[in-house]
Tab-separated table of C-alpha atoms and ligand atoms in Angstrom:
chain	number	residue	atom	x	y	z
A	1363	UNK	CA	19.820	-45.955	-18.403
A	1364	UNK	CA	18.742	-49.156	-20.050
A	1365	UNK	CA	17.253	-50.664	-17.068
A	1366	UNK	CA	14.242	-47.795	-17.863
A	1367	UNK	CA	14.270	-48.490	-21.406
A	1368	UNK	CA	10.477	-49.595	-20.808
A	1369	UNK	CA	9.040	-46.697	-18.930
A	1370	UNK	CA	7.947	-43.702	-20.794
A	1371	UNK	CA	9.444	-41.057	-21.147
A	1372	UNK	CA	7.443	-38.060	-20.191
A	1373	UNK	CA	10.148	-35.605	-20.606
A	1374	UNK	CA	9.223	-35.606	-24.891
A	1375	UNK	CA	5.653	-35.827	-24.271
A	1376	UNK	CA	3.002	-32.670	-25.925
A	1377	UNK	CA	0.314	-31.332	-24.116
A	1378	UNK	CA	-1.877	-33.546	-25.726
A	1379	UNK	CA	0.281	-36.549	-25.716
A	1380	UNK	CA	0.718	-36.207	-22.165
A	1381	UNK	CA	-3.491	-35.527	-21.846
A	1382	UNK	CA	-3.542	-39.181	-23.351
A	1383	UNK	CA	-1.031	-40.251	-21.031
A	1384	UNK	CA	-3.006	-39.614	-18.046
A	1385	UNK	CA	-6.092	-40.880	-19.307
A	1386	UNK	CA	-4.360	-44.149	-20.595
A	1387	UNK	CA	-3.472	-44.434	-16.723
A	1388	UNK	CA	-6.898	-43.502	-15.210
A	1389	UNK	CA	-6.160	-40.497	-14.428
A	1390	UNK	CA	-8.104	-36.706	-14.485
A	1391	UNK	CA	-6.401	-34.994	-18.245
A	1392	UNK	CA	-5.272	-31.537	-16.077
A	1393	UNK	CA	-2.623	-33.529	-14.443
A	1394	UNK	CA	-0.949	-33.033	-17.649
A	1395	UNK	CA	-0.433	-29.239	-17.210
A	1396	UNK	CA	0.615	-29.920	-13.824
A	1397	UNK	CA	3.567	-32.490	-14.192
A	1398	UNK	CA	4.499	-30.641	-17.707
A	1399	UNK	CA	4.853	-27.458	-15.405
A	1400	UNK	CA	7.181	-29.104	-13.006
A	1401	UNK	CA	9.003	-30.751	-15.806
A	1402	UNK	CA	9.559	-28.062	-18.058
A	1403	UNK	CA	9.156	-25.039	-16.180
A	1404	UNK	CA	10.482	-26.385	-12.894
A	1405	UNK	CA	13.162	-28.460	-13.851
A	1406	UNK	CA	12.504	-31.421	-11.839
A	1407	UNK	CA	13.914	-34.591	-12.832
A	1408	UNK	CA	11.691	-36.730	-10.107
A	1409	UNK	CA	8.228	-37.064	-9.270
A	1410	UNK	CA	9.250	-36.933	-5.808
A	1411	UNK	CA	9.786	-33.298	-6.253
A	1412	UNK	CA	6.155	-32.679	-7.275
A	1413	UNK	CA	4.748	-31.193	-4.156
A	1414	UNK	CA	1.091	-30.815	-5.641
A	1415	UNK	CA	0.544	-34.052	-6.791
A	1416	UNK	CA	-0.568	-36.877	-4.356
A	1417	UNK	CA	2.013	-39.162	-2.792
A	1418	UNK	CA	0.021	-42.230	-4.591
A	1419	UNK	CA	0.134	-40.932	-7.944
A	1420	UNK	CA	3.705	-39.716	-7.643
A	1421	UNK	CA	4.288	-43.415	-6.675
A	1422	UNK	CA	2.069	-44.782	-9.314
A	1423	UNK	CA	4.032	-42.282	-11.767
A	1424	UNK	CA	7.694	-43.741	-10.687
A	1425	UNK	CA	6.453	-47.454	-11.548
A	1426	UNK	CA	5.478	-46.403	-15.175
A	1427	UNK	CA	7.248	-43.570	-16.231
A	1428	UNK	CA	10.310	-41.338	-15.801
A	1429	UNK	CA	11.557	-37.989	-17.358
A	1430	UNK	CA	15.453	-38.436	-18.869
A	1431	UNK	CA	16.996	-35.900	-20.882
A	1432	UNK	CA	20.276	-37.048	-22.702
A	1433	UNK	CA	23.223	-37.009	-20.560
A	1434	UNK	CA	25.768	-34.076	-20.858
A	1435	UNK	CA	29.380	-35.910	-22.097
A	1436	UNK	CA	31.285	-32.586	-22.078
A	1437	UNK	CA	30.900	-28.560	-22.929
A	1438	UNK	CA	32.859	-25.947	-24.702
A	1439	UNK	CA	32.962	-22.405	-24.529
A	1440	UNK	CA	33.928	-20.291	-27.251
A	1441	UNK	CA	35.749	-16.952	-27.282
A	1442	UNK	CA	32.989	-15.187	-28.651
A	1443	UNK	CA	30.749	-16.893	-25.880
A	1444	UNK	CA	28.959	-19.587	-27.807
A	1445	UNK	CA	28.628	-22.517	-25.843
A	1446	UNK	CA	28.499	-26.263	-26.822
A	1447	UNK	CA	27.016	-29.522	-25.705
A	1448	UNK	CA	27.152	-32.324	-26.410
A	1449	UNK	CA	24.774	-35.187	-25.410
A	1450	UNK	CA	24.967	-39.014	-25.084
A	1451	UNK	CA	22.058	-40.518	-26.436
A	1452	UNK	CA	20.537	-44.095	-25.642
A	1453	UNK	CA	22.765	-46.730	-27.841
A	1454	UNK	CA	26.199	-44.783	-27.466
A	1455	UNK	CA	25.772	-41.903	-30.540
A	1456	UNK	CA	26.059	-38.174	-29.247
A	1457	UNK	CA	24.441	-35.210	-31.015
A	1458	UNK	CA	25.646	-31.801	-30.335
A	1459	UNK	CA	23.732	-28.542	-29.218
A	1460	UNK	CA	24.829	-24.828	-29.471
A	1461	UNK	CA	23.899	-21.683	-27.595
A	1462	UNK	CA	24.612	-18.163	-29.421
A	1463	UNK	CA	24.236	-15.551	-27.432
A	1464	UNK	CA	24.048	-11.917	-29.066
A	1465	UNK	CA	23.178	-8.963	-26.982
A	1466	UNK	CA	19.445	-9.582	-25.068
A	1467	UNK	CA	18.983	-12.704	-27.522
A	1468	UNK	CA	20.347	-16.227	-26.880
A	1469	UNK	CA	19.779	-18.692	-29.822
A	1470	UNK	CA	19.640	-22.055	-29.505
A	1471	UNK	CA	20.770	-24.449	-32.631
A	1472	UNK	CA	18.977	-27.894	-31.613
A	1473	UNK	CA	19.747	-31.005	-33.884
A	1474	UNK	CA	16.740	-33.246	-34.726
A	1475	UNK	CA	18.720	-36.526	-35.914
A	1476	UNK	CA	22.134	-38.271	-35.559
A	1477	UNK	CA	23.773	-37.374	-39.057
A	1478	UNK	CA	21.591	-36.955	-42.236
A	1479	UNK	CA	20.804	-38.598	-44.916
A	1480	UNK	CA	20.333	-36.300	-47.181
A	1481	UNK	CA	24.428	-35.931	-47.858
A	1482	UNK	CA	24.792	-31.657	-49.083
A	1483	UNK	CA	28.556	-31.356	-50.298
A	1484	UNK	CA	29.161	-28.743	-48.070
A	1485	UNK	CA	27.947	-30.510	-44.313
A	1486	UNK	CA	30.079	-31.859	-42.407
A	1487	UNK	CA	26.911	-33.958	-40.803
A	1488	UNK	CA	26.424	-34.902	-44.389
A	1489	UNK	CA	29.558	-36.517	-44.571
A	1490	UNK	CA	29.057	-38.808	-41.483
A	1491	UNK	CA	25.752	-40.670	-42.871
A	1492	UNK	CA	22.823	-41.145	-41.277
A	1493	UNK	CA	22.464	-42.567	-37.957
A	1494	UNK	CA	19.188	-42.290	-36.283
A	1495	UNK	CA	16.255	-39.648	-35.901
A	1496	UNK	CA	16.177	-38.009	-32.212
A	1497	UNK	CA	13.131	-39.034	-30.248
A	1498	UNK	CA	10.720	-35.501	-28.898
A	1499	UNK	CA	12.494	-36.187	-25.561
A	1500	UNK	CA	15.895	-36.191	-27.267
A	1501	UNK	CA	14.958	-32.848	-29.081
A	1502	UNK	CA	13.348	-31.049	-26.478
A	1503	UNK	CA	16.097	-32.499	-23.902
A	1504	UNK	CA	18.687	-30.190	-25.940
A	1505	UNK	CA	16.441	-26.843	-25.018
A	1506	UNK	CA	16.232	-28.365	-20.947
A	1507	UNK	CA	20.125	-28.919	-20.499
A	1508	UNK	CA	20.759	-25.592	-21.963
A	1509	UNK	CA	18.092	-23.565	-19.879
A	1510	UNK	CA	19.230	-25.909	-16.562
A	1511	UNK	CA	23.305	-25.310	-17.430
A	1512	UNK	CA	22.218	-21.799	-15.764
A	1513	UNK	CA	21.045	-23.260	-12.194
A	1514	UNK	CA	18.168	-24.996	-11.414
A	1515	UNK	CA	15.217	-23.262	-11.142
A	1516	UNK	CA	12.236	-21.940	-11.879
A	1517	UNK	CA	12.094	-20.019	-15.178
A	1518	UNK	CA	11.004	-16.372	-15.621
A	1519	UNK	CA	9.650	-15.396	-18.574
A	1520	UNK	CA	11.648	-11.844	-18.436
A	1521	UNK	CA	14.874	-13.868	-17.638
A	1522	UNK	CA	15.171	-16.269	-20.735
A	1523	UNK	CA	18.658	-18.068	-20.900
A	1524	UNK	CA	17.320	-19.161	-23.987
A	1525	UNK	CA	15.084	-17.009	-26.036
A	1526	UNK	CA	15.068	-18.181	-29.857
A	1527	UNK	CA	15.409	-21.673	-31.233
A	1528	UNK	CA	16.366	-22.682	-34.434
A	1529	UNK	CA	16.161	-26.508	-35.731
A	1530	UNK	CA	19.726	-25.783	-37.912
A	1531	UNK	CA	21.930	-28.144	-36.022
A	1532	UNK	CA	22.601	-32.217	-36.714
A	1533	UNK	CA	20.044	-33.383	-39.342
A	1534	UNK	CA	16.615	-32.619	-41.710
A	1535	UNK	CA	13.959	-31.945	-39.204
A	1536	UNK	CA	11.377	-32.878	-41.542
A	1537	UNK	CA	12.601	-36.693	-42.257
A	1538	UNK	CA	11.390	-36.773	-38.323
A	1539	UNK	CA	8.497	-35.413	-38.120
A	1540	UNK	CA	6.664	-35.882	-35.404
A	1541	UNK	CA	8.874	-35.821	-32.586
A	1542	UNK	CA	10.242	-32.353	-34.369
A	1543	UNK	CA	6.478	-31.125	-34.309
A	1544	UNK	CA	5.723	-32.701	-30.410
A	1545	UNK	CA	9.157	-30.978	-29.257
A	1546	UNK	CA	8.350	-27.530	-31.070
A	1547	UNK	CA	5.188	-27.377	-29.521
A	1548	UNK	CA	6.419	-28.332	-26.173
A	1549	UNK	CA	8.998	-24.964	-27.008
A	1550	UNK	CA	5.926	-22.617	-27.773
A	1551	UNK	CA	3.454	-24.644	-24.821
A	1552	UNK	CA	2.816	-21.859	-21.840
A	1553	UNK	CA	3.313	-24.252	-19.229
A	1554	UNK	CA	6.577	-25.327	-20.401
A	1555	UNK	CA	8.795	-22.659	-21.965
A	1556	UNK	CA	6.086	-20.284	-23.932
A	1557	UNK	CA	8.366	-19.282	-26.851
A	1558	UNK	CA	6.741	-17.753	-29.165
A	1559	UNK	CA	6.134	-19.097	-32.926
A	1560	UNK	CA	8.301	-15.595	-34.293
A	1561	UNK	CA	11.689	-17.745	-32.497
A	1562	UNK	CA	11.091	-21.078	-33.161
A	1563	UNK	CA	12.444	-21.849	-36.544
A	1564	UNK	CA	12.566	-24.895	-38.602
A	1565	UNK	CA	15.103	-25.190	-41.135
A	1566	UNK	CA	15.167	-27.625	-44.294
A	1567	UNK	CA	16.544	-28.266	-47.257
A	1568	UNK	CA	13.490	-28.309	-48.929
A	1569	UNK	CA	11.188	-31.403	-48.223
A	1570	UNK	CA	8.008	-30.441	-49.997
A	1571	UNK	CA	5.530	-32.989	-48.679
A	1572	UNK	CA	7.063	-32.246	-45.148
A	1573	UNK	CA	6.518	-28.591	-46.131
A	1574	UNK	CA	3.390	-29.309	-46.487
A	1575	UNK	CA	2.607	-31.757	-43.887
A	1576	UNK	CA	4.191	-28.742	-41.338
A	1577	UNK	CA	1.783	-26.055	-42.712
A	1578	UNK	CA	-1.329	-28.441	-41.561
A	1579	UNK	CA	-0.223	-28.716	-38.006
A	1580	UNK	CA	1.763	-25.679	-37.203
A	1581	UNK	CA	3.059	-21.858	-37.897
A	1582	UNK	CA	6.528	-21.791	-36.369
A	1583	UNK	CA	9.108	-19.875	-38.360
A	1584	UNK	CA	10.781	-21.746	-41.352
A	1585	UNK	CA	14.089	-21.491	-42.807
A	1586	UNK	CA	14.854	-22.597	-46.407
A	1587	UNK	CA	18.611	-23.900	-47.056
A	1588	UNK	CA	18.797	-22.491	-50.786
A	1589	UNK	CA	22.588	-22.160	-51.478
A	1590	UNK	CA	21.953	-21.849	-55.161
A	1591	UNK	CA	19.961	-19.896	-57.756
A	1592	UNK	CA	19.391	-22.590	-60.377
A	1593	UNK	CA	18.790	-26.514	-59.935
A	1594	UNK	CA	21.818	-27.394	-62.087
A	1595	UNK	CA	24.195	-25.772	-59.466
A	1596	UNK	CA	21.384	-26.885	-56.458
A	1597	UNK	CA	21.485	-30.493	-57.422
A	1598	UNK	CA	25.178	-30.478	-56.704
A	1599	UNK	CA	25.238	-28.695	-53.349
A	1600	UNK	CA	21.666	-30.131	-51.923
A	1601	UNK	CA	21.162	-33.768	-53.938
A	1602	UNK	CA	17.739	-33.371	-52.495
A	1603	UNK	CA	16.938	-30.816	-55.027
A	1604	UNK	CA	16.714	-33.526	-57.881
A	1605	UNK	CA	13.562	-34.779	-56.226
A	1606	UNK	CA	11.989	-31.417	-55.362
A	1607	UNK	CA	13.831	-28.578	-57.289
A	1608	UNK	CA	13.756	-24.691	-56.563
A	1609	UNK	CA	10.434	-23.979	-57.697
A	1610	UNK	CA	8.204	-26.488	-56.303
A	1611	UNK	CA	10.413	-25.653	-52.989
A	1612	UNK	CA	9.506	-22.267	-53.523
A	1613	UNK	CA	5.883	-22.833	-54.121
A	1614	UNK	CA	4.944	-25.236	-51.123
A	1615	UNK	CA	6.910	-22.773	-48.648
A	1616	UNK	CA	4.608	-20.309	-49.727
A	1617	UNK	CA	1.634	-22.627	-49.308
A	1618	UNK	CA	3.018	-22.746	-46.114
A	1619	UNK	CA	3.128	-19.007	-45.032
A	1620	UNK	CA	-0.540	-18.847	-46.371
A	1621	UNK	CA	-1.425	-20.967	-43.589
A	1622	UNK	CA	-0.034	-18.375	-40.910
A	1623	UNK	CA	-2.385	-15.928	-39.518
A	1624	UNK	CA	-0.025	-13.022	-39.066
A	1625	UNK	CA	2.155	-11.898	-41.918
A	1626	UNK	CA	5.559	-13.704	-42.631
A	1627	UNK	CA	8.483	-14.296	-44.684
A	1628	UNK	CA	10.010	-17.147	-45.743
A	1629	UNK	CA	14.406	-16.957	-44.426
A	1630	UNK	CA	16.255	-18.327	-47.322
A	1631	UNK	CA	19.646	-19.588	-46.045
A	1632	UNK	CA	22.350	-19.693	-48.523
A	1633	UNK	CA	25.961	-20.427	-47.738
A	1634	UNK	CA	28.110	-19.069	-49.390
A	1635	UNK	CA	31.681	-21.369	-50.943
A	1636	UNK	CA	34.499	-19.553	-52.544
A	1637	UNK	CA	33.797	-19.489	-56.439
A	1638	UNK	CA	31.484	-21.797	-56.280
A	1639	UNK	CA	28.221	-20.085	-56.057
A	1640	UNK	CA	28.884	-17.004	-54.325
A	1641	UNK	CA	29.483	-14.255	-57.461
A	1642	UNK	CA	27.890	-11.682	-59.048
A	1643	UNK	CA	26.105	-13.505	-61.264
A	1644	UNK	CA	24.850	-15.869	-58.877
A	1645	UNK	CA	23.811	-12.727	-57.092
A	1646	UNK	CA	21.681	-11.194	-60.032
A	1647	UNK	CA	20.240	-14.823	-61.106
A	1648	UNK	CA	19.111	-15.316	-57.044
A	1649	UNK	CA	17.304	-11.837	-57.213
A	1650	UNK	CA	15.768	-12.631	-60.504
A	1651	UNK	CA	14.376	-15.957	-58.978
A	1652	UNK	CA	12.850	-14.764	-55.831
A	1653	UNK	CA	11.614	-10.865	-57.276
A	1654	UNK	CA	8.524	-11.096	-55.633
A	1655	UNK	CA	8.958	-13.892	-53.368
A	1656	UNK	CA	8.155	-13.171	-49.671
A	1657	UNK	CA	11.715	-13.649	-48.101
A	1658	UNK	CA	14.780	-12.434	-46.156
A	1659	UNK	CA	18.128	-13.500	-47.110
A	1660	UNK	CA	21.098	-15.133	-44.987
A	1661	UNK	CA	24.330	-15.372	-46.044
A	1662	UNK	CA	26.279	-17.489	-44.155
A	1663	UNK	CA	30.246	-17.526	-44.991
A	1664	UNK	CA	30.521	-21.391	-45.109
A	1665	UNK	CA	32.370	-23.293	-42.472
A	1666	UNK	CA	35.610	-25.323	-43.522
A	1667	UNK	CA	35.744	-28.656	-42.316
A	1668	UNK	CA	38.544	-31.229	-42.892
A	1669	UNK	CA	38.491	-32.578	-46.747
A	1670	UNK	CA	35.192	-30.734	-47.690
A	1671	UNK	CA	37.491	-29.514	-50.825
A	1672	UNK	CA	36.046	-25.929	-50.730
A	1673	UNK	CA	36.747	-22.737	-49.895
A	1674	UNK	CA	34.645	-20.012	-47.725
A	1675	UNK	CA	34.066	-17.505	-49.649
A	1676	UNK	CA	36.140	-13.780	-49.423
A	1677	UNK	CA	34.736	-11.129	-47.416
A	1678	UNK	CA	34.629	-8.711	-50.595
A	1679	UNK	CA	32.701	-11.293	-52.358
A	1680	UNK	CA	29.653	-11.954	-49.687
A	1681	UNK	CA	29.623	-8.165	-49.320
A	1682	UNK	CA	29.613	-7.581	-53.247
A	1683	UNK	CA	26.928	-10.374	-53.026
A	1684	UNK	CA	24.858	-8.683	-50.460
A	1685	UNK	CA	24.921	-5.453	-52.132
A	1686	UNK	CA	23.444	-6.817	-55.453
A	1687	UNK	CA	20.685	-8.381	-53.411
A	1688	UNK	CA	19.634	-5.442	-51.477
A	1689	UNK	CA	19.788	-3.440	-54.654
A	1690	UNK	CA	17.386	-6.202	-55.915
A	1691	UNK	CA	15.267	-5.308	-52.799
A	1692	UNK	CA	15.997	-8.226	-50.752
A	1693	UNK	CA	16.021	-8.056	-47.480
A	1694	UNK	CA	20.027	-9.412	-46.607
A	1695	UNK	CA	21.858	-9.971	-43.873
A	1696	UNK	CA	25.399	-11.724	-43.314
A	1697	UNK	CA	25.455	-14.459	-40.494
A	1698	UNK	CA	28.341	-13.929	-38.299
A	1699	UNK	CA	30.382	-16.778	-37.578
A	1700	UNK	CA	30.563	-17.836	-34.308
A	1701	UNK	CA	32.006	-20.672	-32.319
A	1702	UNK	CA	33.947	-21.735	-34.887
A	1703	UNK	CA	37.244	-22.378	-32.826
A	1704	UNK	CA	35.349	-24.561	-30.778
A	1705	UNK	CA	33.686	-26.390	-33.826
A	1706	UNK	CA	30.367	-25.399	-32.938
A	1707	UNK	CA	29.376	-23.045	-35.985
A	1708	UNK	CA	26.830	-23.696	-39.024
A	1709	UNK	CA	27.756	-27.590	-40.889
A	1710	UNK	CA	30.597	-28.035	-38.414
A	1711	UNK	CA	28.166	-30.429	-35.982
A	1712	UNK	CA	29.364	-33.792	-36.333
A	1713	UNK	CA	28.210	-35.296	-32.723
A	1714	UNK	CA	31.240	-37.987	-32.972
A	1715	UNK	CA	33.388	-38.158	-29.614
A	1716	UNK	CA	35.983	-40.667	-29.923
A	1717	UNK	CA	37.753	-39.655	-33.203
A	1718	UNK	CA	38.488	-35.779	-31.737
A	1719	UNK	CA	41.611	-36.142	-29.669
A	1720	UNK	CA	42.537	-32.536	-30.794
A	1721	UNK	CA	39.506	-30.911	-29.191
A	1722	UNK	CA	39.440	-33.403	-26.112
A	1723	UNK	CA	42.029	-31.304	-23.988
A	1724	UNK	CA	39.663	-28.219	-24.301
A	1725	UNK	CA	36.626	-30.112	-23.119
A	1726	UNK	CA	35.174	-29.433	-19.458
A	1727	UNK	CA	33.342	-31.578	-17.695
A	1728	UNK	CA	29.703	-31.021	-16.791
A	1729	UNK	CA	29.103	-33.024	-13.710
A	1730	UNK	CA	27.141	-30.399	-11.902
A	1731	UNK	CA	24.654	-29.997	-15.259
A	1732	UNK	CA	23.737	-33.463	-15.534
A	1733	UNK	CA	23.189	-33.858	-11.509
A	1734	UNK	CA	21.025	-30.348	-11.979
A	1735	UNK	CA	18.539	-32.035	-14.170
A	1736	UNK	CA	18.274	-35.032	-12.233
A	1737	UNK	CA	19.033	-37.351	-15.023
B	2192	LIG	N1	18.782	-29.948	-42.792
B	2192	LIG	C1	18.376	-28.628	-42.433
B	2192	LIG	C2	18.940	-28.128	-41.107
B	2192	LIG	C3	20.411	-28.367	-40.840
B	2192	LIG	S1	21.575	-27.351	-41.648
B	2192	LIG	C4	18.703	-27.672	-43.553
B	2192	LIG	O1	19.327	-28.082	-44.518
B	2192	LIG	O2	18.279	-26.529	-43.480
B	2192	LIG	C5	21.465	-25.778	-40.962
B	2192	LIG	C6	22.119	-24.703	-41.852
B	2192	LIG	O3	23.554	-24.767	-41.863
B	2192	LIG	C7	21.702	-24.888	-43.298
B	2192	LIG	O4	21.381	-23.698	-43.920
B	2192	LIG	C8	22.940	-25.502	-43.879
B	2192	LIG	O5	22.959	-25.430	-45.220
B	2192	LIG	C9	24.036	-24.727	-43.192
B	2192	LIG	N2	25.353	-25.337	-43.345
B	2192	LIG	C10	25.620	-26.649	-43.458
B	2192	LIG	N3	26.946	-26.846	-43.600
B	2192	LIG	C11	27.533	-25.640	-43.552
B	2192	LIG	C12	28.883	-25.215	-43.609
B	2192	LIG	N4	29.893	-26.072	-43.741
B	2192	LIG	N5	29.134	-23.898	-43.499
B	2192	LIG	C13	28.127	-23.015	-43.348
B	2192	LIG	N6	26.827	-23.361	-43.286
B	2192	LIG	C14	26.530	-24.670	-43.385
């Protein structure tokens, strides 16, 4: 691994990055669609492999670059199907990926940094500080090991293994900005895996000039972490709210769908702790503070983790909850929980390896994925 610390990495690289790429190395710009092709869309982990491009460039290509996704430590399978991965990163920390499959969909929750700094009471990933951000290769790598754990070759577009993804695992996508925004439009590029903008989804906790900065160079979905209907209860759950409370949040997300062509709604995620924010008056105050605002609501029944010192909330209550909301003409729906007995649901990613002894027995090894992508 190290000894190709200094070639680049062409696995994280946009169209246009990878345009640059080939004109930094005197060469014509549409080899970029070509090798991004074979990358993405092919699966190759060699330039060897790239039967359309000239023995001399392939050559020239193995000198100064490679492509390297993050190497697959172990995966878990959950009853309910979800799967988990999770991936070795250059300088020993691991992030973890999951893969929800429900009926003809198959989510994919992609991290975007090693822990977080911004420290919500309720995160697990919170909890373990902040470690690094993910480079676009690291990022995108997470969609290529899923889509490759299936066999290698050639995607279909009317046989998806993966067909949403959603930036909701390890980390704040927008405190890394640009390899988030190069490895979401490497997810929605039609020579590499054509998603559309409707299922890619960015979620944050509400970083306004990110917000912003996100509206200028993209549409893709976006996801708002909420969890509260008033800043005094938001600035204990998300400490990022005492910098940016609800309604500036509110205001630049809607700055942001103004920006998309086609109409949208904002998704306003908003876990929901036993007594702590999820009852009926929470309920009426949240309806009160988005009548009017362009959204859907997502309840998600928080996930315990050890010492988080809360509770998830009782069935009764999130349904009592969602029925106030709908009455208040939101649109609300109730995130099932999945993978949790394999640690892989909402706030449960933690990406540590060594301290899990527990979960260790369960763990299957992956040798065939990692020699599939030729990492
Ligand atoms: N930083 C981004 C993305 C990561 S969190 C954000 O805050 O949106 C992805 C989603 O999982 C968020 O809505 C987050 O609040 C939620 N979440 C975090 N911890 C959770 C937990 N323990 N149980 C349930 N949901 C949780």
């Amino acid at each position: 691994m190290s000894q190709s610390a200094e070639k680049i990495n062409l696995l994280g690289l946009s169209k246009s990055k990878m345009e640059e790429f080939f004109e930094s190395i005197g060469e014509k710009k549409f080899r970029a669609t070509q090798v991004i092709k074979w990358i993405h869309q092919g699966g190759v982990g060699s330039f060897d492999e790239m039967t359309n491009v000239s023995k001399a460039l392939r050559t020239k290509l193995a000198e100064v670059a490679e492509i390297r996704a993050p190497e697959v430590v172990y995966h878990d399978y959950s009853k309910d199907g979800t799967r988990k991965w999770v991936l070795r990163l250059d300088g020993g920390s691991s992030v973890e990926t999951v893969l929800i499959p429900e009926g003809d969909r198959a989510t994919l929750c992609v991290s975007s940094q090693v822990g977080c700094s911004l420290d919500c009471s309720f995160c697990s990933t919170g909890k373990q500080g902040f470690n690094r951000n993910l480079t676009a290769a690291e990022i995108i790598g997470q969609l290529r090991v899923a889509i490759l754990s299936f066999g290698p070759v050639v995607l279909k577009s009317d046989q998806r293994r993966v067909t949403n993804v959603v930036l909701m695992g390890m980390g704040e996508p927008l405190m890394n900005f640009e390899p988030v925004v190069d490895a979401m439009s490497l997810m929605m590029e039609d020579n590499a895996y054509g998603l559309s903008k409707r299922r890619v989804t960015l979620s944050t906790a509400g970083l306004v000039p990110g917000i912003d900065r996100l509206g200028e160079v993209t549409d893709v979905s976006l996801a708002l972490s909420l969890h509260a209907p008033n800043d005094e209860l938001r600035n204990e759950l998300v400490p990022l709210n005492r910098r940016y409370p609800i309604q500036e949040v509110l205001a630049s997300t809607k700055r942001y769908l103004s920006h998309c062509a086609d109409k949208r709604v904002i998704t306003i995620e908003y876990t929901m702790i036993d007594g702590v924010n999820d009852q009926p008056e929470h309920a009426r105050e949240l309806v009160h503070l988005l009548r009017e605002f362009p959204c859907k609501l997502n309840l998600i029944p928080f996930n315990p983790f050890p010492n988080s010192g809360y509770r998830r909330s009782r069935s009764a209550a999130v349904e009592r909850f969602k029925e106030i909301t709908t009455k208040g003409r939101i649109i609300t729906t109730i995130r099932s929980t999945r993978g949790d007995d394999i640690d892989a649901a909402c706030g449960q990613l933690v990406g540590q390896v060594d301290d899990r002894t527990r979960r260790s027995e369960k763990y299957i090894p992956v040798v065939q994925e990692v020699s599939a992508q030729g990492s």
